[in-house]
PDB file of C-alpha atoms in Angstrom:
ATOM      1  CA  UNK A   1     -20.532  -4.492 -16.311  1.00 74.00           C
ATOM      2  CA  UNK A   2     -17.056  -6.039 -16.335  1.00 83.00           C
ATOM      3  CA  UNK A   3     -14.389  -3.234 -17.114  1.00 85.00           C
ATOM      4  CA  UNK A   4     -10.505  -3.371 -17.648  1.00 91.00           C
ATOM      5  CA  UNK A   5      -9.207  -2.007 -13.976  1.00 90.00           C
ATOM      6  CA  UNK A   6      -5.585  -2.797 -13.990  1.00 91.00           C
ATOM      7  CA  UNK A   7      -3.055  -3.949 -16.105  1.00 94.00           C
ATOM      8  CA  UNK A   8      -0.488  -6.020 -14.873  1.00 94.00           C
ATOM      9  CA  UNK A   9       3.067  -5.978 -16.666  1.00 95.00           C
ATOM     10  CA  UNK A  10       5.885  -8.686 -16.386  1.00 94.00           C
ATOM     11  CA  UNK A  11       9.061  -6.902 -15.930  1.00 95.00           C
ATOM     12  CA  UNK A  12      12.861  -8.091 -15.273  1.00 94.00           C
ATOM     13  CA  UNK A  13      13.732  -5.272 -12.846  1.00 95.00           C
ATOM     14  CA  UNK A  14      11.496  -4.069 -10.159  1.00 95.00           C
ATOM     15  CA  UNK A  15      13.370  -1.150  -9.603  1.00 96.00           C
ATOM     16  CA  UNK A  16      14.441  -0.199 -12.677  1.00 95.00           C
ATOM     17  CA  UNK A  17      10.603  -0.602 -14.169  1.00 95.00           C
ATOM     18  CA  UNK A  18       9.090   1.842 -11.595  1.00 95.00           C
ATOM     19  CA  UNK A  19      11.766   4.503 -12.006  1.00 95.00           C
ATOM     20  CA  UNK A  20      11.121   4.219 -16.378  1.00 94.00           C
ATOM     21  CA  UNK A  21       7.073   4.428 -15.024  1.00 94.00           C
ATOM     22  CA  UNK A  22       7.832   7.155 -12.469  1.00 94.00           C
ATOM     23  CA  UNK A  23      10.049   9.311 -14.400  1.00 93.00           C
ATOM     24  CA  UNK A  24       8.171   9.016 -17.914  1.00 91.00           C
ATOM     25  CA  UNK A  25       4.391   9.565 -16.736  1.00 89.00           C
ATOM     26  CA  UNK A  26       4.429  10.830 -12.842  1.00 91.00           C
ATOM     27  CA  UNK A  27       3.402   7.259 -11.397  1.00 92.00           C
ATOM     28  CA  UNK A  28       3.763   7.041  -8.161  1.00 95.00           C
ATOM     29  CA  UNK A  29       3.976   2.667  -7.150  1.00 97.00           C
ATOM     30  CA  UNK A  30       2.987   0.881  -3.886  1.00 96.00           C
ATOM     31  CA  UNK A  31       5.461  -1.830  -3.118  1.00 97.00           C
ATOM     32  CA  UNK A  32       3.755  -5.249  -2.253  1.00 95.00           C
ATOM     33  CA  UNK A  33       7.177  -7.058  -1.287  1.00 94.00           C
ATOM     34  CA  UNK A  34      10.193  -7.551  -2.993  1.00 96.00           C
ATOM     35  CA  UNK A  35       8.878  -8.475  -6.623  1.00 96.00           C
ATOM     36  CA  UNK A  36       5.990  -6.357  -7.238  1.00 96.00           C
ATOM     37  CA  UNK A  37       4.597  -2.771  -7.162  1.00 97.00           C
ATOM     38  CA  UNK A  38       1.669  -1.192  -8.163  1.00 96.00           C
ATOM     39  CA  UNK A  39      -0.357   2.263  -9.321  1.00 95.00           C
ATOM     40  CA  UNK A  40      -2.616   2.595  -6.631  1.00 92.00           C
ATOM     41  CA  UNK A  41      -5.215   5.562  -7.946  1.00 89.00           C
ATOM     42  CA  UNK A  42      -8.470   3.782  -8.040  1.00 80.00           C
ATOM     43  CA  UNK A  43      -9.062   4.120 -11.895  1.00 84.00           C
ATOM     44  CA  UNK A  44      -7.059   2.079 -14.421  1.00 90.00           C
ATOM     45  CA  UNK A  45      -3.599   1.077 -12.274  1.00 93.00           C
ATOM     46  CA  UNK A  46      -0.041  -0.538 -13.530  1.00 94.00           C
ATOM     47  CA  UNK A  47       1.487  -3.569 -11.876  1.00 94.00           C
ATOM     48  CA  UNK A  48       4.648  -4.450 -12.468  1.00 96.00           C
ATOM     49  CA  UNK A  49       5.672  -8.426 -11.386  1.00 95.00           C
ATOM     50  CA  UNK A  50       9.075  -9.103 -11.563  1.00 96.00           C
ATOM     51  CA  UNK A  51       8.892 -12.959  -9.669  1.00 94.00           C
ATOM     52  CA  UNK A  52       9.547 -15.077 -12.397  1.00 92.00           C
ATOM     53  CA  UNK A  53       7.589 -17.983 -10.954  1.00 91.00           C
ATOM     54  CA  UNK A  54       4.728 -15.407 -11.508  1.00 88.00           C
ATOM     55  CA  UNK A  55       5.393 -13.645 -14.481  1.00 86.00           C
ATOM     56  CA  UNK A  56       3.061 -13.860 -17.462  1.00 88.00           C
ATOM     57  CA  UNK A  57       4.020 -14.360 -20.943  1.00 88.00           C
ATOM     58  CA  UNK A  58       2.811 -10.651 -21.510  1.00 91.00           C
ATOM     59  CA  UNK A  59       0.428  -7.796 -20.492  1.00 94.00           C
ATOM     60  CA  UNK A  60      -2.108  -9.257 -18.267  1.00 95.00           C
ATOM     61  CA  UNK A  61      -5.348  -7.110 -19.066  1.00 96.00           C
ATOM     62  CA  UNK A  62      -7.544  -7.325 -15.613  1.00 95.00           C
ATOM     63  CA  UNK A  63     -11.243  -7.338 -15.437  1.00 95.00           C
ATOM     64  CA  UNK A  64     -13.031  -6.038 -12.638  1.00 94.00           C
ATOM     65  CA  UNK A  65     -16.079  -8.033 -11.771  1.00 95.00           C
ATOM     66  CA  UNK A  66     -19.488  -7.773  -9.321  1.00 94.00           C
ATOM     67  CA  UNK A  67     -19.075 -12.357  -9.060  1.00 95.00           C
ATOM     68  CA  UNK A  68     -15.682 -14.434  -9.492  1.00 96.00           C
ATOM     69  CA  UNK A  69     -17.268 -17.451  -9.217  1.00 97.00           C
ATOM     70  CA  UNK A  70     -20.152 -16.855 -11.516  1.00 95.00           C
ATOM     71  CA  UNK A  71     -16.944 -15.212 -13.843  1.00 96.00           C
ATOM     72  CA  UNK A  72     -15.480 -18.436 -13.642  1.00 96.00           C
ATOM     73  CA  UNK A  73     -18.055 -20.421 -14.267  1.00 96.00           C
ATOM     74  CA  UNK A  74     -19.021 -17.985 -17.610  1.00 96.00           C
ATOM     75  CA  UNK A  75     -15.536 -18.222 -18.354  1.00 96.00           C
ATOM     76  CA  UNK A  76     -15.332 -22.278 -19.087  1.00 96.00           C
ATOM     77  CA  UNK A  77     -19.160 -22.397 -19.909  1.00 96.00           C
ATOM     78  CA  UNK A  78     -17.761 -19.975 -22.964  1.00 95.00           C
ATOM     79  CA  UNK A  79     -14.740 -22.034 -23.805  1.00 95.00           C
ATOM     80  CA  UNK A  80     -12.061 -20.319 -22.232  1.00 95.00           C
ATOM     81  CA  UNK A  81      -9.547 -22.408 -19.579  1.00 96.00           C
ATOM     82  CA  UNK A  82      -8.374 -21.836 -16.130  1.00 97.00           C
ATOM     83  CA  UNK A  83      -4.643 -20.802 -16.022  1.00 96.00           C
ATOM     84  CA  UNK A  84      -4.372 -19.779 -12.386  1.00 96.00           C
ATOM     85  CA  UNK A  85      -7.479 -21.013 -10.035  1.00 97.00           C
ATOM     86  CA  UNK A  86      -8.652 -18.093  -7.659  1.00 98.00           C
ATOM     87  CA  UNK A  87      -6.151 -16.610  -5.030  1.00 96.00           C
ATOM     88  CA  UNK A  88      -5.852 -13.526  -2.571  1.00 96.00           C
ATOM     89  CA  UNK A  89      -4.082 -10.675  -3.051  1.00 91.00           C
ATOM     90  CA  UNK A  90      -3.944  -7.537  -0.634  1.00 89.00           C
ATOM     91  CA  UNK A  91      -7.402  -6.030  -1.865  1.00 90.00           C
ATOM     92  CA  UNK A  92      -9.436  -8.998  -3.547  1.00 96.00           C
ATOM     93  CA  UNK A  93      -9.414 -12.332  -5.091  1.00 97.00           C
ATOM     94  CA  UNK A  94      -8.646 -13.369  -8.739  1.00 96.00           C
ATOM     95  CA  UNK A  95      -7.807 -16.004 -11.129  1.00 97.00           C
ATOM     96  CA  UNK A  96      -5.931 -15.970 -14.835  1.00 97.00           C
ATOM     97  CA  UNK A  97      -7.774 -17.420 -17.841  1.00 96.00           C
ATOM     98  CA  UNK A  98      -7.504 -17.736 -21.780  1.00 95.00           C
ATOM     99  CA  UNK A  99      -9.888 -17.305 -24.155  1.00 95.00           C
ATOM    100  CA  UNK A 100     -10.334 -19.468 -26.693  1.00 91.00           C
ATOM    101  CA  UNK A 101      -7.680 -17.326 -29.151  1.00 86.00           C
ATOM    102  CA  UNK A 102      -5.473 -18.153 -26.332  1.00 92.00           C
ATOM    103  CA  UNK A 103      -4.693 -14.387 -24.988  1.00 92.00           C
ATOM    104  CA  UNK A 104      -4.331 -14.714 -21.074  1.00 95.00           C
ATOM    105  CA  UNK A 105      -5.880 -12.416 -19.021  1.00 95.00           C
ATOM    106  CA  UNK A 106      -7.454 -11.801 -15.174  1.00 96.00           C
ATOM    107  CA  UNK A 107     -10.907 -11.374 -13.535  1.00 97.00           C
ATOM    108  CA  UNK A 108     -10.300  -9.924 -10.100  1.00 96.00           C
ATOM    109  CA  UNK A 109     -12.831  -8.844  -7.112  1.00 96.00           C
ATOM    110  CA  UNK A 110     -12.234  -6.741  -5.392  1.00 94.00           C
ATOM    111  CA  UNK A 111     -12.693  -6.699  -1.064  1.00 93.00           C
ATOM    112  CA  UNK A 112     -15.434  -5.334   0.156  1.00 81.00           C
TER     113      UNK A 112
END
C-alpha cells in the first residue's frame, strides 16, 4: 500500500531552513548540492528545495509506491494530471501530480 514517505518543503534559504529544522527538532540534513537537503532516517523524511525553478507552490506530500508507471497510469485513469513527468533523483524515480481538487503532490520509487 502507497504511504506518505517524505515531505518535501519549498524554502527561500537553504541554510537558514536546516538550522530552524536542526535546532527546533534534532534533524540532522544530507546536502544534495547547493539547493537542497534532506532527513535521511528511513521513516517519514523532510526536504527542503530552495531552487526556485523547482520549488512547489507548497508542501509536496510524497507517496511511496511498489509501480510508478502503473501509479501514473492510475493517476490520469482517476482524473488527476501530470505536473512533472518521471525523473531521477539520488535514490529513485518520481513524478508530481494533482488531483482533481488541484493539491500537488509526488509518487516516488524508490532504487532497488
Amino acid at each position: 500500500m502507497a504511504r506518505i514517505s517524505f515531505l518535501e518543503l519549498p524554502v527561500a534559504d537553504i541554510a537558514r531552513a536546516k538550522a530552524f529544522y536542526s535546532h527546533t527538532f534534532g534533524q540532522a540534513f544530507t546536502d544534495f548540492g547547493p539547493t537542497y537537503a534532506s532527513t535521511m532516517t528511513g521513516d517519514s523524511d523532510v526536504g527542503l528545495q530552495a531552487d526556485a525553478a523547482e520549488k512547489t507552490a507548497g508542501p509536496l506530500p510524497v507517496m511511496q509506491v511498489d509501480d510508478l508507471e502503473a501509479t501514473l497510469a492510475a493517476v490520469e485513469a482517476a482524473g488527476g494530471t501530470i505536473t512533472l513527468p518521471v525523473f531521477g533523483f539520488p535514490g529513485g524515480r518520481r513524478f508530481h501530480f494533482r488531483d482533481p481538487d488541484g493539491h500537488e503532490l509526488a509518487a516516488m520509487q524508490p532504487d532497488g
